[in-house]
Every structure is written in structure tokens, then in C-alpha cells.
Coordinates of C-alpha atoms in Angstrom, one line a residue:
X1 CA -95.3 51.5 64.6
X2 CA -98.9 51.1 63.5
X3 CA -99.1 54.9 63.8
X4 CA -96.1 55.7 61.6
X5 CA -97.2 53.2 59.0
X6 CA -100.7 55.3 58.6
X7 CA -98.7 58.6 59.0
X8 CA -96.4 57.3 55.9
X9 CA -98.9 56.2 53.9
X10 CA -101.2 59.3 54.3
X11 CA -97.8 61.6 53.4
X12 CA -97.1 59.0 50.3
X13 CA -101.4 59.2 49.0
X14 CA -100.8 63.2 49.3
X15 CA -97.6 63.0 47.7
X16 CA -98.6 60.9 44.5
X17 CA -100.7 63.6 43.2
X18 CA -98.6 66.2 44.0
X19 CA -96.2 64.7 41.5
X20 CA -98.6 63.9 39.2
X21 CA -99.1 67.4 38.9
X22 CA -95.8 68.7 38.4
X23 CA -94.9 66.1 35.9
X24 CA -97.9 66.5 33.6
X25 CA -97.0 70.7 34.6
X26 CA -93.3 70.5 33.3
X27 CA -94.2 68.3 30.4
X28 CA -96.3 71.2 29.3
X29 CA -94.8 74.1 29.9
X30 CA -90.9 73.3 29.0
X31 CA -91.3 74.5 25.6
X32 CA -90.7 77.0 23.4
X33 CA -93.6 80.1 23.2
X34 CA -94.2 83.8 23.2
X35 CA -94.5 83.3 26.9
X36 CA -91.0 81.8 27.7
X37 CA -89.2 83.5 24.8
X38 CA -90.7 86.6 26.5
X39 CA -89.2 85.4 30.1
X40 CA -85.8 84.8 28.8
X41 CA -84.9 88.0 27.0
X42 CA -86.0 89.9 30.3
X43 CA -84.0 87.5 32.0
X44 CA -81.2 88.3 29.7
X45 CA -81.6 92.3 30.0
X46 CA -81.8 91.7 33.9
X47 CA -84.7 93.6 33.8
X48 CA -88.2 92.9 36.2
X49 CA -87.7 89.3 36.3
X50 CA -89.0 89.0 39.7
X51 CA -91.9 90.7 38.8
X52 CA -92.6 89.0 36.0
X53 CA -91.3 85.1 37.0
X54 CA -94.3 85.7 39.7
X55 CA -96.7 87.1 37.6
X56 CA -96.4 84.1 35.3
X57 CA -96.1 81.8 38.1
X58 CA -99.3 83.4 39.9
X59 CA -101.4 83.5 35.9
X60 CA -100.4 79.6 35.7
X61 CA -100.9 79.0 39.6
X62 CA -104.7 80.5 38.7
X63 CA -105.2 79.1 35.4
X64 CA -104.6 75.6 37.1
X65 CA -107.0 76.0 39.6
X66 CA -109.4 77.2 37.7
X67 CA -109.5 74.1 35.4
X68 CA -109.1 71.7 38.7
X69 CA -112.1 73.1 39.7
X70 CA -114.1 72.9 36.4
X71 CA -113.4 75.7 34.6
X72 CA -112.9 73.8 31.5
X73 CA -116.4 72.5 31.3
X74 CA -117.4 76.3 31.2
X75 CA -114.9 77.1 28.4
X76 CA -116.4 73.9 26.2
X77 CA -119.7 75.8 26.9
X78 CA -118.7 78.9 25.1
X79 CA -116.3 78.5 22.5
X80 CA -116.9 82.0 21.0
X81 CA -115.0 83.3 24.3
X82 CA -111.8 80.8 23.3
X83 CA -112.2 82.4 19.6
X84 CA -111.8 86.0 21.1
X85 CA -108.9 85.4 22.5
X86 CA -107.3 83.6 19.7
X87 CA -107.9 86.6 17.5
X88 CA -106.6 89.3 20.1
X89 CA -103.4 86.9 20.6
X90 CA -103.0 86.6 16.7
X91 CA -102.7 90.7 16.6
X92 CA -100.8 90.5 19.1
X93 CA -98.4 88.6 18.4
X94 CA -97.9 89.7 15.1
X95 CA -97.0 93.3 16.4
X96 CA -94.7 91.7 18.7
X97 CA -92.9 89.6 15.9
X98 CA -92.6 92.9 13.6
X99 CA -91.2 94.8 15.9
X100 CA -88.3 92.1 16.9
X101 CA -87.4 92.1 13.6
X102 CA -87.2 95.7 13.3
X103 CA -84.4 95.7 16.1
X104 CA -82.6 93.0 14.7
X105 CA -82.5 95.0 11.8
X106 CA -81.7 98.0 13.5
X107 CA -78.8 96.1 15.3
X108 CA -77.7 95.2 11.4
X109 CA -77.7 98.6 10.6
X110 CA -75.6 99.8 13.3
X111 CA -72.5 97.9 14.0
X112 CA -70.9 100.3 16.9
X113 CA -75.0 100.0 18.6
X114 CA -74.6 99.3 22.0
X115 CA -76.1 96.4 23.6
X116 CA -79.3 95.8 25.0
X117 CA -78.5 95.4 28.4
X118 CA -77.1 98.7 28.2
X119 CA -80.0 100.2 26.6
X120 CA -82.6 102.3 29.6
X121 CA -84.6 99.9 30.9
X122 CA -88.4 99.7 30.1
X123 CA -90.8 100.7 33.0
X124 CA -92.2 98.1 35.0
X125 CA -95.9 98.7 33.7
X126 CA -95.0 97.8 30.1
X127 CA -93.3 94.5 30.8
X128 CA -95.6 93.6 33.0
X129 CA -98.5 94.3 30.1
X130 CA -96.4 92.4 27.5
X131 CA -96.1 88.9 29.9
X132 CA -99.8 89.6 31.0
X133 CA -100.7 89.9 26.7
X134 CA -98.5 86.4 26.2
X135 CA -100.1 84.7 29.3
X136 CA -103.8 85.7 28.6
X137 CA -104.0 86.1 25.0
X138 CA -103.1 82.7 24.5
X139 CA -105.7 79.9 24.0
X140 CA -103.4 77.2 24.3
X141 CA -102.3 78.7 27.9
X142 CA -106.2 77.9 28.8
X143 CA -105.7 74.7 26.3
X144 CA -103.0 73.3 28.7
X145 CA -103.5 74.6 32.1
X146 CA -107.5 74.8 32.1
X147 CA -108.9 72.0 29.8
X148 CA -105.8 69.5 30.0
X149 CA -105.0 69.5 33.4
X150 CA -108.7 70.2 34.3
X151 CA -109.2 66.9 32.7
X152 CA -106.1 65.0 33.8
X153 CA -107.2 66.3 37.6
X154 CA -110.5 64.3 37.6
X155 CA -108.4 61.2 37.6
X156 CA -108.3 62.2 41.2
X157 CA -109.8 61.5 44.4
X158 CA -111.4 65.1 45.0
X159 CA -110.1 65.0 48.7
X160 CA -106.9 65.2 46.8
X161 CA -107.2 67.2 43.7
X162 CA -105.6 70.2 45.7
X163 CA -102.4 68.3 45.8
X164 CA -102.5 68.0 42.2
X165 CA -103.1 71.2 41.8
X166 CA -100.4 72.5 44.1
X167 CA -97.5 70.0 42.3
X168 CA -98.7 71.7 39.2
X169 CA -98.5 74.9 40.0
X170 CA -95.0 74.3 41.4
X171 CA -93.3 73.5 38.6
X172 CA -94.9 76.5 36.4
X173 CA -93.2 78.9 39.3
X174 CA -89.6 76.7 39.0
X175 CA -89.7 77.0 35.3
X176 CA -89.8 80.0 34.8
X177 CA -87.6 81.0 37.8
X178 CA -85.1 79.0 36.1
X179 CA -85.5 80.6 33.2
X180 CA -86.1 84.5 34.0
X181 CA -82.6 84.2 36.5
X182 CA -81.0 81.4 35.0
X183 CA -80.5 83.5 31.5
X184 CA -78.1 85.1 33.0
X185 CA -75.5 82.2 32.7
X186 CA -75.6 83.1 28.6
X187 CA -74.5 87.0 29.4
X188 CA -71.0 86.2 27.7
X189 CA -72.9 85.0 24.7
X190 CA -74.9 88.3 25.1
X191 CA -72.4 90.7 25.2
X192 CA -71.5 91.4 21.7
X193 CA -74.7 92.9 19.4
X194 CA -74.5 90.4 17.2
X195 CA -75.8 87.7 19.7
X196 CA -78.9 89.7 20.7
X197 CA -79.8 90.5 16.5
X198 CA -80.0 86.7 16.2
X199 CA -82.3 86.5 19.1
X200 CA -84.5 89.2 18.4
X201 CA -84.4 87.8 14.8
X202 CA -85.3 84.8 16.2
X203 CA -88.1 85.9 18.9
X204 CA -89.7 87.6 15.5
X205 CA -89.9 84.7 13.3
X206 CA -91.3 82.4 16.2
X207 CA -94.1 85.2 17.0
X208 CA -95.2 85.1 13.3
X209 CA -95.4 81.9 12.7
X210 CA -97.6 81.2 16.2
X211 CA -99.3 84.1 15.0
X212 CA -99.9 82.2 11.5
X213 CA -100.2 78.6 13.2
X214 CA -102.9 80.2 16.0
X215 CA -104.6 82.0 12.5
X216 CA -104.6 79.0 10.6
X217 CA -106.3 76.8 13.8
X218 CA -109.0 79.6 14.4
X219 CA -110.0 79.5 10.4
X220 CA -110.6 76.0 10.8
X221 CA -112.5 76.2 14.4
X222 CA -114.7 78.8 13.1
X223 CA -115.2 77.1 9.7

């Protein structure tokens, strides 16, 4: 009895951080970005989303152990490296907002268009690049994953900062397999044109105006 009482207890300290983890993890990431607005269209289009769920899940499942292991004290050490990858992910994501808008308009312009599932599917290379520009060119990703839950991890016993870690990691890899296959419960929305010219419509104006917000908070680091 003694023995199962230590065994229980030893499975409930591992599991305590463990769900630390993935709580402060889903807070986080359950929100709309390039990254998961990214994750959803391919999820819609049926296109690489097993690829690219695990690339993202892999990028957070680094990112997080990274700033477990005190990564973020190295960023805070060099902000001019934080700064340079603001700007790149301000360009980028300005191209990427122009050119949804240019299909939405497109899909305005053409009312017997087909739809986008339909359309030939990009190569693997490219949407991998795309969710690898979203992932890495963001400074909040490192804001989040490396500084916040660098800093929420030292709260910690080391021995089990692992465990916090893992939990974390988790639920970055459920998220966005929810959301890469889960999409595909909207195809009836998805089937007309109309439904994907609001989206792309939408996906442009949300990349501009991260692009702007991300411009505007880079102006004011700097100055």
C-alpha cells in the first residue's frame, strides 16, 4: 500500500506540470494568426496537412524547449536579432496579405471560377516555405513559446521542467491537428466560390493589419 501511495504521488508531481504546460500552451496558441489562418486554408484545400500540422508542431515542440532551457535570457541579450525578424515577418506578411486579396478579387471577377480545392495543388516545397515564413518570421512565436513559457517554466522544480515542456508541446501538435484535418467539417461551406473569396478576403486583411500592428510595435522598440 505504502508503495502505491509513493507510486501515485510520483505519477500526480510528474503530471502537475505536464498540465501546467498544456494549459499555459493552448491559452496561447488558440488564436487567430498568419500561422493558424495559414493551417486552416490548407486544411480546407486538403492539401499537405500532414506535413505541415508536424512541421508546426515540431517548430513549437523546439521553440518550447528552447525557452525551457533558457533560450529567452539569450534573446533579451540581443534584441537587434528579435528586431530582424520583425522586419522580415512585416515583408512578409504584407506580400502574403496582397496577394489574398488579389484572389478574392480574382474570384469576384470570375463567377463561373472553379473552386479552390479544385485548383492543382501547390508543391510540397512551397507550403512547406510559407508555414516555415509564418512560424519563424514571427517574433511573437519566440514572444510566446521562448520568453513566456521560458519564464512560466522556471516556476518549476528543474527535475521537472521536462514535463512542462512535454504538456506544452502537446497541445501545440493537438491544435493544429485539429485544425489542419478538422477544416474539413466546413467543406459544404467551401464548396461554392463565394465562400473561399470571403476567406481569402479575410486572410488578406488579417495579414495587413499584423503586418501594420508588428510595424507599428518595431517603430516603437527601436525608437
Amino acid at each position: 500500500m505504502l508503495i502505491w501511495l509513493r507510486y501515485d504521488a510520483t505519477m500526480i508531481s510528474y503530471l502537475l506540470p505536464f498540465c501546467a504546460g498544456f494549459a499555459l500552451s493552448a491559452s496561447l496558441i488558440v488564436a487567430i494568426g498568419a500561422q493558424n489562418l495559414f493551417v486552416l486554408r490548407q486544411g480546407l484545400k486538403k492539401e499537405h496537412v500532414g506535413p505541415i500540422v508536424l512541421f508546426c508542431g515540431l517548430s513549437d515542440a523546439l521553440l518550447i524547449t528552447a525557452g525551457v532551457s533558457g533560450m529567452g535570457t539569450f534573446l533579451k541579450a540581443v534584441p537587434g536579432l528579435s528586431t530582424g525578424f520583425a522586419l522580415a515577418g512585416i515583408l512578409f506578411l504584407a506580400w502574403y496579405g496582397v496577394k489574398s486579396l488579389q484572389r478574392a478579387l480574382q474570384q469576384a471577377r470570375r463567377q463561373d471560377s472553379m473552386t479552390i480545392p479544385q485548383a492543382p495543388s501547390a508543391p510540397l516545397g512551397k507550403a512547406l516555405a510559407a508555414v516555415a515564413a509564418f512560424t519563424w518570421l514571427n517574433p511573437h512565436v519566440y514572444l510566446d513559446t521562448v520568453l513566456l513559457m521560458g519564464t512560466a517554466s522556471t516556476t518549476q522544480p528543474v527535475p521537472l521542467r521536462p514535463f512542462f515542456a512535454a504538456g506544452a508541446a502537446s497541445a501545440s501538435f493537438l491544435w493544429f491537428a485539429a485544425l489542419g484535418y478538422g477544416a474539413r467539417l466546413l467543406q459544404p461551406i467551401f464548396a461554392r466560390p463565394r465562400a473561399w473569396q470571403i476567406l481569402d478576403l479575410l486572410i488578406g486583411c488579417i495579414m495587413l493589419l499584423l503586418a501594420a500592428l508588428l510595424f507599428w510595435q518595431t517603430i516603437l522598440h527601436i525608437s
